[in-house]
C-alpha atoms as one frame of an Amber mdcrd trajectory, in Angstrom:
protein
 -14.121  -1.095  25.645 -10.338  -1.066  25.188  -7.453  -2.765  23.462  -3.650
  -2.599  23.248  -1.796  -3.213  20.001   1.136  -2.099  17.876   0.049   0.230
  15.078   1.449   2.115  12.090   0.594   5.805  11.799  -1.149   6.693   8.528
  -1.913  10.334   9.257  -3.630  12.832  11.547  -6.038  15.723  11.302  -6.526
  18.575  13.744  -9.281  18.455  16.330  -9.806  21.503  18.484  -6.886  23.582
  19.701  -4.595  20.900  21.083  -5.820  17.477  19.963  -5.754  15.434  16.754
  -7.661  12.521  15.305  -5.088   9.861  14.524  -5.538   7.332  11.746  -3.665
   4.128  12.519  -3.589   0.626  11.064  -3.065  -2.477  13.184  -2.626  -6.117
  12.288  -5.738  -7.376  14.084  -8.072  -4.374  13.846  -7.298  -2.792  10.490
  -7.555   0.934   9.873  -8.760   2.580  13.075  -9.376   6.214  14.086  -9.086
   7.684  17.568  -8.695  10.998  19.378  -5.264  11.847  20.768  -5.512  14.511
  23.442  -2.543  16.844  23.268  -1.608  15.394  19.896  -0.348  18.762  18.659
   2.197  19.082  21.467   5.930  19.174  20.781   6.268  15.758  22.360   3.572
  14.084  20.282   4.058  15.688  16.869   7.221  13.673  16.044   5.461  10.484
  17.163   2.401  11.049  14.966   4.253  11.091  11.636   3.210   8.699   8.824
   5.128   5.445   8.830   6.023   5.433  12.524   5.288   2.393  14.671   3.546
   3.073  17.987   2.111   1.190  20.933  -1.583   2.097  20.896  -3.984   1.908
  23.834  -7.534   2.596  22.654 -10.513   3.234  24.907 -14.188   4.024  24.317
 -17.430   3.665  26.212 -18.948   1.669  23.348 -17.190  -0.264  20.604 -18.805
   1.799  17.833 -17.485   5.073  19.282 -14.344   6.656  17.830 -12.671   6.514
  21.230  -9.350   7.920  22.414  -5.764   6.818  21.965  -2.811   6.875  24.302
   0.278   6.345  22.149   3.924   5.582  22.857   6.669   5.513  20.191   8.187
   2.164  19.268   9.989   2.739  15.952  10.539   6.062  14.228  10.713   5.731
  10.446   9.400   9.185   9.494  12.705  11.070   9.513  14.290   8.554   7.164
  11.205   8.396   4.925  11.223  12.171   4.410  14.800  12.224   3.102  14.071
  11.241  -0.521  11.195  11.845  -2.974  10.992   8.071  -3.503  10.397   7.253
   0.169   8.213  10.293   0.853   5.849   9.600  -2.035   5.967   5.905  -1.154
   4.713   6.311   2.413   1.975   8.659   1.196   0.913   6.195  -1.493   0.909
   3.264   0.936  -1.370   5.220   3.286  -3.712   6.086   0.394  -3.893   2.392
  -0.526  -4.756   1.383   3.040  -7.564   3.964   3.056  -9.268   1.995   0.291
 -10.043  -0.676   2.883 -13.104  -0.435   5.156 -12.429   1.016   8.580 -11.835
  -1.592  11.311 -11.609  -4.396   8.759  -8.489  -6.473   9.577  -6.104  -7.489
   6.794  -3.124  -9.047   8.590  -1.226 -10.078   5.454  -1.522  -6.574   4.028
  -0.341  -5.152   7.358   2.706  -7.426   7.234   3.356  -6.335   3.653   3.079
  -2.689   4.675   5.653  -3.245   7.416   8.136  -4.730   4.940   7.439  -1.969
   2.438   8.008   0.834   4.956  11.269  -0.757   6.091  12.594  -0.757   2.502
  11.232   2.417   0.917  14.648   4.060   1.109  16.205   1.130  -0.758  16.196
   2.013  -4.457  16.903  -1.597  -5.381  13.640  -2.932  -3.956  11.165  -0.104
  -3.266   9.459  -0.251  -6.667   9.030  -4.010  -6.705   7.743  -4.085  -3.117
   5.159  -1.378  -3.838   4.052  -3.253  -6.942   3.582  -6.470  -4.981   1.765
  -4.476  -2.289  -0.690  -3.228  -4.931  -1.256  -6.770  -6.160  -1.961  -7.883
  -2.590  -4.301  -4.914  -2.138  -6.303  -5.985  -5.195  -6.494  -9.497  -3.761
  -7.675  -8.259  -0.363 -10.336  -6.143  -2.063 -11.606  -9.218  -3.911 -10.007
  -8.565  -7.310  -6.881 -10.691  -7.165  -4.997 -11.551 -10.358  -4.021 -15.112
 -11.318  -0.545 -14.741 -12.797   0.890 -18.246 -12.386  -0.960 -20.282 -15.051
  -2.309 -19.637 -18.536  -6.062 -19.094 -18.612  -6.320 -20.901 -21.975  -3.924
 -23.833 -21.611  -3.119 -24.124 -17.910   0.629 -24.071 -18.608   2.894 -22.325
 -16.124   5.692 -21.238 -18.493   6.158 -18.515 -21.118   3.446 -16.346 -19.550
   3.694 -12.892 -21.125   0.164 -11.466 -21.113  -2.749 -10.785 -18.758  -6.355
 -10.782 -19.865  -7.947  -7.391 -19.069 -11.294  -9.119 -18.607 -10.415 -12.028
 -16.314  -7.177 -10.820 -14.729  -5.570 -14.174 -15.586  -2.214 -14.830 -17.214
  -2.004 -15.899 -20.868   0.906 -17.652 -22.549   2.733 -16.216 -25.530   1.340
 -18.769 -27.970  -2.260 -18.675 -26.712  -2.335 -14.895 -26.612  -0.627 -14.188
 -29.925  -3.866 -13.628 -31.927  -5.048 -11.021 -29.392  -1.689  -9.564 -28.359
  -2.766  -5.982 -29.075  -5.705  -6.326 -26.663  -3.838  -8.001 -23.795  -1.819
  -6.444 -21.004   1.907  -7.146 -20.679   2.961  -9.443 -17.833   6.514  -8.891
 -16.510   8.345 -12.192 -16.140   9.267 -11.573 -12.485   5.558 -11.475 -11.591
   4.891 -14.757 -13.379   7.142 -16.793 -11.122  10.238 -16.374 -13.281  13.799
 -15.750 -12.109  14.286 -12.634 -14.212  15.279  -9.431 -12.443  12.741  -6.654
 -11.962  14.486  -4.106 -14.176  13.180  -0.658 -15.135  11.068  -1.906 -18.038
   9.528  -4.722 -16.025   8.658  -2.428 -13.113   7.052   0.059 -15.499   4.977
  -2.707 -17.117   3.965  -3.985 -13.686   2.650  -0.595 -12.599   0.691  -0.281
 -15.866  -0.863  -3.644 -15.055  -1.932  -2.729 -11.513  -3.067   0.721 -12.661
  -5.510  -0.878 -15.088  -7.124  -3.129 -12.495  -7.108  -0.525  -9.713  -8.879
   1.897 -12.043 -11.366  -0.690 -13.295 -12.282  -2.320  -9.991 -11.543   0.309
  -7.345 -11.170   3.929  -8.447 -13.806   4.198 -11.170 -16.609   2.335  -9.304
 -16.044   4.602  -6.292 -15.803   7.776  -8.345 -12.175   8.294  -7.291  -9.128
   9.524  -9.160  -5.812   7.749  -8.903  -3.777   9.357  -6.086  -1.338  11.964
  -7.378   1.409  10.467  -5.245   1.214   7.246  -7.257   2.544   9.009 -10.341
   5.139  10.756  -8.164   6.301   7.438  -6.744   6.496   5.729 -10.147   8.480
   8.681 -11.515  10.882   8.491  -8.575  11.320   4.750  -9.132  12.041   5.292
 -12.837  14.668   7.899 -11.995  16.383   5.646  -9.479  16.652   2.554 -11.705
  18.757   4.034 -14.564  21.042   5.637 -11.978  21.567   2.276 -10.333  22.297
   0.594 -13.697  25.052   3.147 -14.471  26.759   2.544 -11.142  26.790  -1.264
 -11.452
């Protein structure tokens, strides 16, 4: 059994004296583990950094075996991603999100979103919004997608300012007014509006995804929210005011 595919490095763990078990994600095969012989060598250590793109050749006697990887570097992102707290926490958080998916379960749209996210994590103008949209896509891929484009009560597609914590559906200002204190805030840029994703909107968006990740993913699995999520959100918050002062 063998296959060849491009893959993004999520992380590694030591195996024996010279090898590592590499955790990669590919577009067609999802999150996939494999043994890399000599993975702790000086040549391979820079290749096996989170966020890097590699050409992966996987082999195993049977498909259900972990198998072995032969890897070649294609695109090195790791050095750039380690330069700022925003990018460093971002790549760690993205990897933690991918680990919520079953092993070897393909999610091509999420893989494409991860590629875009990794390419822009050093961009303070877009990193927060891209991570937020990545979390929304993650919820969708896990079967808990939110409907943010039409009011659950009236069907209208304008003036959407709330989200129902029970259904995960948008609610208009008028329909939600009697229960405003029990509804979640919906940033306009997530409801199909043209408004910019400013600091307040990004903060509200992360509160929204935090609620549904906790309810549908972390709590049922007995997991805590990853520490790097708070680190990333803090780094985003620090970058946005700085950007506003310079503009």
